Coordinates of C-alpha atoms and ligand atoms in Angstrom, one line a residue:
X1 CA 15.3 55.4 57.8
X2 CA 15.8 57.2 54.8
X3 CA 19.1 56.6 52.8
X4 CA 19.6 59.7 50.9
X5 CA 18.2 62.1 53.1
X6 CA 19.7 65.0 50.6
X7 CA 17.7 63.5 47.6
X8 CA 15.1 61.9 49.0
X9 CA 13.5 64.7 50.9
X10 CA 14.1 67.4 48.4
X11 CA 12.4 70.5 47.5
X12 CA 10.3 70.2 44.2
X13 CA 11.9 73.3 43.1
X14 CA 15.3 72.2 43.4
X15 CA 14.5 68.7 41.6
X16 CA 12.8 70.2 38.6
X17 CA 16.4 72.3 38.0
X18 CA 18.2 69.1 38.6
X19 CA 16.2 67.4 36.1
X20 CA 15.9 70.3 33.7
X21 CA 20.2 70.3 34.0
X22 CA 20.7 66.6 34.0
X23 CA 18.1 66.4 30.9
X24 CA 19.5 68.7 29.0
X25 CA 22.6 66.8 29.0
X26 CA 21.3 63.7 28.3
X27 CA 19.5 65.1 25.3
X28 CA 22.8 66.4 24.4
X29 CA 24.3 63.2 24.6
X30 CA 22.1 61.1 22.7
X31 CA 22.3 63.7 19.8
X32 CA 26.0 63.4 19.3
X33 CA 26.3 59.7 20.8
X34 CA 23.8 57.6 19.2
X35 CA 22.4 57.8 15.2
X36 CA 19.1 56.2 16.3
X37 CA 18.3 59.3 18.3
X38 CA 20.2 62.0 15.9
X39 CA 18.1 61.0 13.2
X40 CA 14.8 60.6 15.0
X41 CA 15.4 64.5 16.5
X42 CA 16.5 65.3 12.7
X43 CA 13.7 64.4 11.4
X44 CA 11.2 65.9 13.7
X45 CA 13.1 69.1 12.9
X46 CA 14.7 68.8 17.0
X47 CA 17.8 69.9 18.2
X48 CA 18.8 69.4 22.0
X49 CA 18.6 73.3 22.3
X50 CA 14.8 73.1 21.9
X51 CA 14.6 71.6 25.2
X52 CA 14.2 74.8 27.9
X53 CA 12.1 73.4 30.3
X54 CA 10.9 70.3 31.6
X55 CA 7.4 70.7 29.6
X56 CA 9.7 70.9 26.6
X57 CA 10.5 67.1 27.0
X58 CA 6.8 66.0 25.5
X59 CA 8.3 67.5 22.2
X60 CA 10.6 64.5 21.6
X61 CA 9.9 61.2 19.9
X62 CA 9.0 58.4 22.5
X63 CA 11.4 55.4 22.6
X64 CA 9.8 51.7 21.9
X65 CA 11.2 48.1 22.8
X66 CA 11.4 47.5 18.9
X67 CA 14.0 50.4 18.5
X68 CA 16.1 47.9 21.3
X69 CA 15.4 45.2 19.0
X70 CA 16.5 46.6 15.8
X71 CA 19.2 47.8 17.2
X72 CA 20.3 44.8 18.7
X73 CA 23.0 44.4 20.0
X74 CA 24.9 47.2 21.0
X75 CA 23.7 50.1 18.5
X76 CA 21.7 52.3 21.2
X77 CA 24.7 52.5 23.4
X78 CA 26.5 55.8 24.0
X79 CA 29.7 55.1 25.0
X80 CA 32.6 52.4 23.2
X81 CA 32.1 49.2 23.8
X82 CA 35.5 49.4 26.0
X83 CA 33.6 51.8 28.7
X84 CA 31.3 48.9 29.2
X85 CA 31.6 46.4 32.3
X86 CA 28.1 44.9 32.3
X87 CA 25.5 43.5 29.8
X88 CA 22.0 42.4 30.9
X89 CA 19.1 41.2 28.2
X90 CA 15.6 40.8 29.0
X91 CA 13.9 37.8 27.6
X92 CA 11.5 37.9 24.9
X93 CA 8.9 35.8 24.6
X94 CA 10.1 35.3 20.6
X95 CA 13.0 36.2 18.8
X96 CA 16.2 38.5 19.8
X97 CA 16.2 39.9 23.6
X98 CA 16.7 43.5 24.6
X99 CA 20.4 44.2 25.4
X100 CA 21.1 46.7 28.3
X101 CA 24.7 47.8 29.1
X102 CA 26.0 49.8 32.1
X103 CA 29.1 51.4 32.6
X104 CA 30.9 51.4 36.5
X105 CA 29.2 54.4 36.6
X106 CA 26.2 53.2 36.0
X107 CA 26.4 50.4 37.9
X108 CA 27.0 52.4 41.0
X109 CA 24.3 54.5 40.3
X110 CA 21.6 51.2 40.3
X111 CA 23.3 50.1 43.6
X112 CA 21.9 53.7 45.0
X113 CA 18.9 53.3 43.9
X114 CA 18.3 49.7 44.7
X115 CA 19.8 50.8 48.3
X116 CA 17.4 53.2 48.9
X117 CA 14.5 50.8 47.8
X118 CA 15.4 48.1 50.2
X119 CA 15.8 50.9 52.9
X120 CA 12.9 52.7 52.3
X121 CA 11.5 48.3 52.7
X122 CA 12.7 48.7 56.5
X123 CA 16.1 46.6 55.3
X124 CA 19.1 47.3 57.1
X125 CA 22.7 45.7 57.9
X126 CA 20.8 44.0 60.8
X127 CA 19.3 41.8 58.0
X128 CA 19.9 38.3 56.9
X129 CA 18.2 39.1 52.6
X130 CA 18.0 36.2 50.5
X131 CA 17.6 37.2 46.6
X132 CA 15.3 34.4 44.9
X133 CA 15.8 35.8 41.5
X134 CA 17.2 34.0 39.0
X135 CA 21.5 35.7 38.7
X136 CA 21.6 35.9 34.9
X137 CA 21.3 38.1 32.4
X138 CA 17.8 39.2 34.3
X139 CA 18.4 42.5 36.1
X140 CA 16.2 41.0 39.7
X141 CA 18.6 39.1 41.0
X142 CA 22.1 41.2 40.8
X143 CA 20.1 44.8 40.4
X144 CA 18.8 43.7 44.2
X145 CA 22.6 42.0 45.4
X146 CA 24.6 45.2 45.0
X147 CA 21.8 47.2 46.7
X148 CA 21.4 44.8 49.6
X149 CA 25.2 44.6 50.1
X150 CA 25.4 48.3 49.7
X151 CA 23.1 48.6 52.9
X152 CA 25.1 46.2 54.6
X153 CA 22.8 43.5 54.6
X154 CA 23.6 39.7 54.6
X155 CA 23.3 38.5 51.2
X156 CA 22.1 35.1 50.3
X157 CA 22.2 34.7 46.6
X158 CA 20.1 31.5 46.4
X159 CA 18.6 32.7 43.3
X160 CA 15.6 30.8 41.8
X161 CA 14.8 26.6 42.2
X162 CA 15.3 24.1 44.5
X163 CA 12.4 25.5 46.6
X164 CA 13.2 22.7 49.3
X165 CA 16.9 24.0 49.9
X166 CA 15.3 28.0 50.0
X167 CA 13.3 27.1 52.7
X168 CA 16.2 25.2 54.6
X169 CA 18.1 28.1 54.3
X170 CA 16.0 30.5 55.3
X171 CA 15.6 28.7 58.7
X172 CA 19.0 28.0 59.3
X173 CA 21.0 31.2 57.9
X174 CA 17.4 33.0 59.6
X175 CA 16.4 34.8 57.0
X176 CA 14.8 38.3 57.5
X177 CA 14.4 39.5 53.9
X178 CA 12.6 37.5 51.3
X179 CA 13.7 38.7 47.8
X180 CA 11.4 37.3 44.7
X181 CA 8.0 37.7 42.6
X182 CA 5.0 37.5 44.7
X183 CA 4.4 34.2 42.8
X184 CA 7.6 32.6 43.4
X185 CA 6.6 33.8 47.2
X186 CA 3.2 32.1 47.3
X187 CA 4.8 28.7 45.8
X188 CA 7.8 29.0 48.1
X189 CA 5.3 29.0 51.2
X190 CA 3.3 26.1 49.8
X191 CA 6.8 24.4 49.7
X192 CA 7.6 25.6 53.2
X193 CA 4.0 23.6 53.9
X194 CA 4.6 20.4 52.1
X195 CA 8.1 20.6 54.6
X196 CA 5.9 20.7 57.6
X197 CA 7.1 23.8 58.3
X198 CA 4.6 27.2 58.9
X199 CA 6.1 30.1 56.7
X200 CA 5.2 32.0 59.9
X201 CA 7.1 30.6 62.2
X202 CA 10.4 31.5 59.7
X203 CA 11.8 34.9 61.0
X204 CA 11.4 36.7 57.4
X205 CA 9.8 40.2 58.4
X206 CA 9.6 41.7 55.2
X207 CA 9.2 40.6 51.5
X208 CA 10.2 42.9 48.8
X209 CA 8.2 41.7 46.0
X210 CA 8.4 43.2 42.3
X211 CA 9.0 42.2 38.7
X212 CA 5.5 41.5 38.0
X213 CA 1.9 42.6 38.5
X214 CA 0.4 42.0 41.9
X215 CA -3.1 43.3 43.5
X216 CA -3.1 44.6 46.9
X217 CA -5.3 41.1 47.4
X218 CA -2.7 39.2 46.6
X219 CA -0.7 41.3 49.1
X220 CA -3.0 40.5 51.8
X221 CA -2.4 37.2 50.9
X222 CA 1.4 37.2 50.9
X223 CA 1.3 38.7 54.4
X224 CA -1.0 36.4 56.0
X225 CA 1.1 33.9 54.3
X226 CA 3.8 34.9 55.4
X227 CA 3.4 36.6 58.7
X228 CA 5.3 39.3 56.8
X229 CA 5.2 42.9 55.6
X230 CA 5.1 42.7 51.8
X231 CA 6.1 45.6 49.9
X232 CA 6.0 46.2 45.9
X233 CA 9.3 47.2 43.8
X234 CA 9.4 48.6 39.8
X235 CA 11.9 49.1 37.2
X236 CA 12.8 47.7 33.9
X237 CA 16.0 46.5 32.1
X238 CA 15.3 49.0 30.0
X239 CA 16.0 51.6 32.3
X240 CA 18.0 50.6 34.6
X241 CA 16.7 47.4 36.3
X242 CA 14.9 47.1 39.8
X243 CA 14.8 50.6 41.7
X244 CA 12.9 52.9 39.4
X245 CA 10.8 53.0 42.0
X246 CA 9.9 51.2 45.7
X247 CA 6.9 51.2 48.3
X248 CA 8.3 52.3 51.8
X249 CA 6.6 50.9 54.8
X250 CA 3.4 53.1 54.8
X251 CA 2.6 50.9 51.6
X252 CA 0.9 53.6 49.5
X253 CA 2.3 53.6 46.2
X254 CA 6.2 53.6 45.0
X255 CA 8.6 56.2 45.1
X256 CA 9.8 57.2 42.5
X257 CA 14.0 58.2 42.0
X258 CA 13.3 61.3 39.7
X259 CA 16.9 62.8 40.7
X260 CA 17.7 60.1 38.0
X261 CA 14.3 59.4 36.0
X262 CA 11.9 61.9 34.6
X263 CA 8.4 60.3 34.1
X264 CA 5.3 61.0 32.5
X265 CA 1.7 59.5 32.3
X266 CA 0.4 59.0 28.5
X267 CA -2.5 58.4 27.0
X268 CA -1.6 55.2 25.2
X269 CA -3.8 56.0 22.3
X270 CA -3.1 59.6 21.4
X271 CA 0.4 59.8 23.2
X272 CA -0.9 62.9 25.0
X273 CA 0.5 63.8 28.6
X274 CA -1.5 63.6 31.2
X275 CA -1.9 65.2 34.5
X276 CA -1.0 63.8 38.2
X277 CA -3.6 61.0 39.5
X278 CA -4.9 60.2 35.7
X279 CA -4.5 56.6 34.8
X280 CA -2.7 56.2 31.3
X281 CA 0.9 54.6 30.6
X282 CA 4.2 55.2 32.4
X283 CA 6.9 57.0 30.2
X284 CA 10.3 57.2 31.6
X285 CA 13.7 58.7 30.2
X286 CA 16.8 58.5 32.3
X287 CA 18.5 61.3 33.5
X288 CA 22.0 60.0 34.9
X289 CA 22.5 57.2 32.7
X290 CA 25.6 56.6 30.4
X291 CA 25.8 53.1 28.5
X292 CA 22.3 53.6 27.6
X293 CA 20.5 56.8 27.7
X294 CA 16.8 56.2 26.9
X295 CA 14.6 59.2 25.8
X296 CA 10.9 59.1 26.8
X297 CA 10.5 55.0 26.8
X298 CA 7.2 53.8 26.6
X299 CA 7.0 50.9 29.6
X300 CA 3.5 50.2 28.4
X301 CA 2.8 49.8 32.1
X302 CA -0.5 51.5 33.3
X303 CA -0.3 53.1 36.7
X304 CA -0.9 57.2 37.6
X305 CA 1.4 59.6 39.6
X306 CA 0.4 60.6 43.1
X307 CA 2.9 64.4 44.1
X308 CA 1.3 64.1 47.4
X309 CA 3.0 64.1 50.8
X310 CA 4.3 60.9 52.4
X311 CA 4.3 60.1 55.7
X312 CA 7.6 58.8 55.2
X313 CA 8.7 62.0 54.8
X314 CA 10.2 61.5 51.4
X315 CA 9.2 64.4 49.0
X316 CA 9.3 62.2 45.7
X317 CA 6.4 61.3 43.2
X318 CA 4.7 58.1 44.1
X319 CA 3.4 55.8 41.8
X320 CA 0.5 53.9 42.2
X321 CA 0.2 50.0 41.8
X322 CA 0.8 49.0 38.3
X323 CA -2.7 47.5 37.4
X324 CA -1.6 45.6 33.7
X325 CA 0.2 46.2 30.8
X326 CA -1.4 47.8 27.3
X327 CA -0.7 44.9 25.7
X328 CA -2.0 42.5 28.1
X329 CA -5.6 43.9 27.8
X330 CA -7.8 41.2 27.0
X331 CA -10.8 42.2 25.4
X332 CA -13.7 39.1 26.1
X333 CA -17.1 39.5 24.4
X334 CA -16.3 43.3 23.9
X335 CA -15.0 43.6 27.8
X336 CA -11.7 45.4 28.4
X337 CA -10.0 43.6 31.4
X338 CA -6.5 42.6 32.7
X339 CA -5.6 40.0 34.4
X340 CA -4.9 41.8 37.7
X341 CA -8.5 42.5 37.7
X342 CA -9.7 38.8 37.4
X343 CA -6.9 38.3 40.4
X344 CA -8.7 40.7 42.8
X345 CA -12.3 39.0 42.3
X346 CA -10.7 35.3 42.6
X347 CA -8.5 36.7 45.8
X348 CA -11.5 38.2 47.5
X349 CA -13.6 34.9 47.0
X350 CA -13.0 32.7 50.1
X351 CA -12.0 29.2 49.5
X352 CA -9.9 30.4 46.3
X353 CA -6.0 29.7 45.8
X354 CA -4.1 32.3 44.7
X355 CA -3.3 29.7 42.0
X356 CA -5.1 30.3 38.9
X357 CA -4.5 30.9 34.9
X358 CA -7.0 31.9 32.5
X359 CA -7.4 30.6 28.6
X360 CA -8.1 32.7 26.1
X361 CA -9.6 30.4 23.0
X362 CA -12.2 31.3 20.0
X363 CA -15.6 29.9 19.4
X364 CA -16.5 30.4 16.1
X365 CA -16.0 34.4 16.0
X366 CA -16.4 35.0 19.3
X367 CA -13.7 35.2 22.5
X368 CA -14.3 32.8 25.1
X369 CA -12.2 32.8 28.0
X370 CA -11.5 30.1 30.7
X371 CA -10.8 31.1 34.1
X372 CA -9.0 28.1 36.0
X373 CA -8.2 28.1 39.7
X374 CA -7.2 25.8 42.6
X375 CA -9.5 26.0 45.6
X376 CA -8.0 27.0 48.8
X377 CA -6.6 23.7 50.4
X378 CA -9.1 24.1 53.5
X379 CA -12.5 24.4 50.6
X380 CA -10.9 21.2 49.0
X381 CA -13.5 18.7 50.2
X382 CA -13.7 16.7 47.0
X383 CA -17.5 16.9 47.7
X384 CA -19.0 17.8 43.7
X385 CA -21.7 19.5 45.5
X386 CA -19.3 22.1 47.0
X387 CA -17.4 22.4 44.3
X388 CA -20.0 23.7 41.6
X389 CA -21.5 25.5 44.6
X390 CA -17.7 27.6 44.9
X391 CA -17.4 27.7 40.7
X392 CA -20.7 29.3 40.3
X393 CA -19.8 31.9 43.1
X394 CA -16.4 32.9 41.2
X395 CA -18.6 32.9 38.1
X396 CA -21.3 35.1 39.4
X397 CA -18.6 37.7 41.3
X398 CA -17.0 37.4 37.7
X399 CA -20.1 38.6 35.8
X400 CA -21.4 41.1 38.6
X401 CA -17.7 43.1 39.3
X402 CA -16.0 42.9 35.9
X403 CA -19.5 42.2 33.3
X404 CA -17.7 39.2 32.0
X405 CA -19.1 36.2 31.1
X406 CA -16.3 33.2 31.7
X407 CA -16.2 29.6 31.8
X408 CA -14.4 28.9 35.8
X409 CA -13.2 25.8 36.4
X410 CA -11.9 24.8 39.4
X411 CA -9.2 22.2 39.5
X412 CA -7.2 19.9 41.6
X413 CA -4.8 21.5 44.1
X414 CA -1.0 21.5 43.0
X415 CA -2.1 20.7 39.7
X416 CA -1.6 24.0 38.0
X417 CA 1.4 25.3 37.0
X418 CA 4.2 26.9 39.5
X419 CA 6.1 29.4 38.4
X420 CA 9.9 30.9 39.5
X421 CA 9.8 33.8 38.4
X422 CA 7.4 35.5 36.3
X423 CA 3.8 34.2 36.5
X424 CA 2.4 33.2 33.0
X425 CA -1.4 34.3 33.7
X426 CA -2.9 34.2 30.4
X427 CA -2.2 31.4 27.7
X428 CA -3.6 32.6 24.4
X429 CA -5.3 30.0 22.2
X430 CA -6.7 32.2 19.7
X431 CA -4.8 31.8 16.7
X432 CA -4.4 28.1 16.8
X433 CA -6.4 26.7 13.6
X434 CA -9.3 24.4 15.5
X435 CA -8.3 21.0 15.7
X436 CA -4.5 21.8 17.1
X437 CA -4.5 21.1 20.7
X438 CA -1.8 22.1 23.4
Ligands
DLL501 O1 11.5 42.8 36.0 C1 13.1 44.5 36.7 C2 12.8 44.1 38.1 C3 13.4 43.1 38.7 C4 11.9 44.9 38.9 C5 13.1 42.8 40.1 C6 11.6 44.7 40.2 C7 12.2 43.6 40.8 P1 12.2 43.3 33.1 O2 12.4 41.8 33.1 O3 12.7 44.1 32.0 O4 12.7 44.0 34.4 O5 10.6 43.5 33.1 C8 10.1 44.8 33.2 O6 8.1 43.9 34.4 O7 7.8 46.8 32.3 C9 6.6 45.6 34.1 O8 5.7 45.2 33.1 C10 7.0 44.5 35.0 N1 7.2 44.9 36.4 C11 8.4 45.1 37.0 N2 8.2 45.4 38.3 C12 6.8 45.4 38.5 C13 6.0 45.7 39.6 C14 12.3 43.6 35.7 N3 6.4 46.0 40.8 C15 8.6 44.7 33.3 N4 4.6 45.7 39.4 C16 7.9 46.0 33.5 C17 4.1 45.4 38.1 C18 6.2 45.1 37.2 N5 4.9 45.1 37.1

């Protein structure tokens, strides 16, 4: 089923004259709304005027998380602080969080869109959808509630923790929806385990899964998991929340809701546009939006635009998987990876976890990195034979699909960190002066 049938199917012509409309508008609105963006378009010599076509929008300064920052709180809003009902903030790792607002308006709006990503997930109002996002100032967890009760689904707002009671619930309110990061997924089935009780058996059908990085391995993994169909969901606070964009259920890349979001593809060196199916960075600048209009944001998520056809029947862009972020690029002995790509060679090694994390540290000059991962419970003889014999496979898979050299140590199952919500992947040792452990 499609929700929006009217914007989801339509023409390309009569979208690009929506957007063109709709962009104009918001240019118009930033300019006399917010000094941040009056005085970037001043000084680039800009006025909202200059904008004629779509192509015009690559003429604009890009927006970056630290213009959130230094205008923390409240300064990016367009609109009096009394036209605002809702605040969200995504955490920083250090230092102030980014503050998003939304006006009714705009909160109807992300109920839309987050109602036609769980439709376009096969999630109806014959559904029982338990959101295992944390409620808070995160965006998952009530971005996904409105949506959910919008389609008429049965909410369960469990959020995150207490893994045990999750799994009780799901069986006895029988759950059909599974709501969470793909790693809060993967530990929730381990904890359905522990409980004696086979994740497959539990009448979940689908698992919308987003907030995060995941490979199609891990995918695999989820559904054998599972028993499930898993399906990937983007967005940002900074836009709007979850439904920028959702997978339906022919699983080949996420739709994107350009009646409300004009994207791009960048080069993240030069800043140059690029064309459909290149890979570069995701640039996104809301069309519809009124607490916080964002011109040309820079997600810093890699991924590349796909105008083809779906099956599905829906006529929007797709996008593809996102594979990392630009600043999560390791760089190891002179190697570029991410740490999506070091996930796809551990989750195509039989007798590997999906449970790893990998340690960045310095020797001497040089990058060394640790890659350490649980063995699959069914590989986990104890024999020291077997184990080297499975470490030296991950290593050599390592070296031959990626060319990096990396230390793998395999570790006792359950010992590694679990995680919520966001996974933690990489813990960076690099600055610490030698001597400091953690
Ligand atoms: O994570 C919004 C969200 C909530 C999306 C629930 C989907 C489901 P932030 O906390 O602001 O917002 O984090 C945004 O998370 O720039 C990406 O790097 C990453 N991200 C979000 N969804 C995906 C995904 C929410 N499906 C940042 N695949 C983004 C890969 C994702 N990365």
């Amino acid at each position: 089923m499609i929700w929006n049938v009217e914007r989801e199917t339509i023409g390309r012509g009569q979208l690009e004259e929506l957007q063109l409309a709709r962009l104009q508008q918001t240019l118009k609105n930033v300019y006399q709304n917010v000094p941040f963006y009056r005085e970037q378009f001043d000084q680039q010599g800009l006025k909202p005027e200059d904008c004629k076509s779509l192509k015009d929008i690559s003429r604009f300064p890009f927006t970056v998380k630290t213009d959130l920052r230094e205008n923390y709180p409240f300064n990016m809003f367009a609109v009096p602080k009394n036209k605002i009902v809702r605040i969200h903030a995504s955490s920083g790792t250090t230092g102030k969080p980014t503050v998003v607002g939304y006006t009714q308006k705009d909160i109807n709006t992300w109920a839309e869109l987050v109602a036609r990503m769980v439709t376009m997930a096969g999630v109806s109002d014959e559904d029982v959808a338990q959101v295992c996002f944390g409620y808070g100032l995160f965006t998952g967890a009530f971005g996904l509630h409105y949506g959910l009760e919008k389609v008429g689904a049965m909410v369960v707002p469990t959020s995150t923790g207490n893994t045990e009671r999750q799994i009780m619930l799901m069986q006895d309110f029988e759950t059909t929806a599974v709501i969470s990061t793909p790693t809060y997924a993967m530990h929730m089935a381990e904890t359905a385990k522990k409980m004696g009780i086979d994740p497959v058996k539990l009448p979940i059908k689908v698992g919308l899964f987003g907030s995060e990085a995941w490979t199609d391995s891990m995918r695999v993994e989820l559904e054998k998991t599972w028993g499930i169909k898993a399906t990937d969901n983007y967005g940002l606070s900074e836009i709007i929340g979850p439904g920028v964009a959702g997978e339906c259920l022919e699983t080949c890349g996420m739709h994107i809701a350009e009646d409300h979001f004009l994207v791009e593809i960048i080069d993240p060196e030069t800043g140059e546009v690029l064309d459909y199916g290149e890979e570069g960075e995701l640039v996104i600048t809301s069309l519809t939006k009124e607490a916080l209009p964002i011109i040309r944001y820079r997600t810093r998520d890699i991924t590349r635009l796909s105008p083809e056809p779906c099956k599905c029947g829906r006529s929007t862009v797709r996008m593809s998987k996102v594979s990392g972020r630009t600043d999560d690029m390791m760089i190891i002995s002179g190697v570029n990876v991410f740490p999506s790509q070091i996930e796809s060679v551990l989750l195509e090694t039989d007798g590997i976890s999906p449970h790893y994390q990998i340690i960045l540290t310095k020797r001497g000059y040089l990058d060394a990195m640790e890659v350490q991962v649980e063995p699959a419970g069914s590989a986990f003889t104890g024999n020291f034979r077997d184990l080297e014999a499975l470490e030296a496979k991950v290593r050599s898979r390592l070296s031959s699909v990626l060319s990096l050299k990396a230390k793998v140590k395999l570790v006792e199952p359950g010992s590694l960190q679990r995680y919520e919500g966001k996974a933690k992947r990489v813990i960076d040792k690099r600055d610490q002066k030698p001597g400091v452990s953690s």
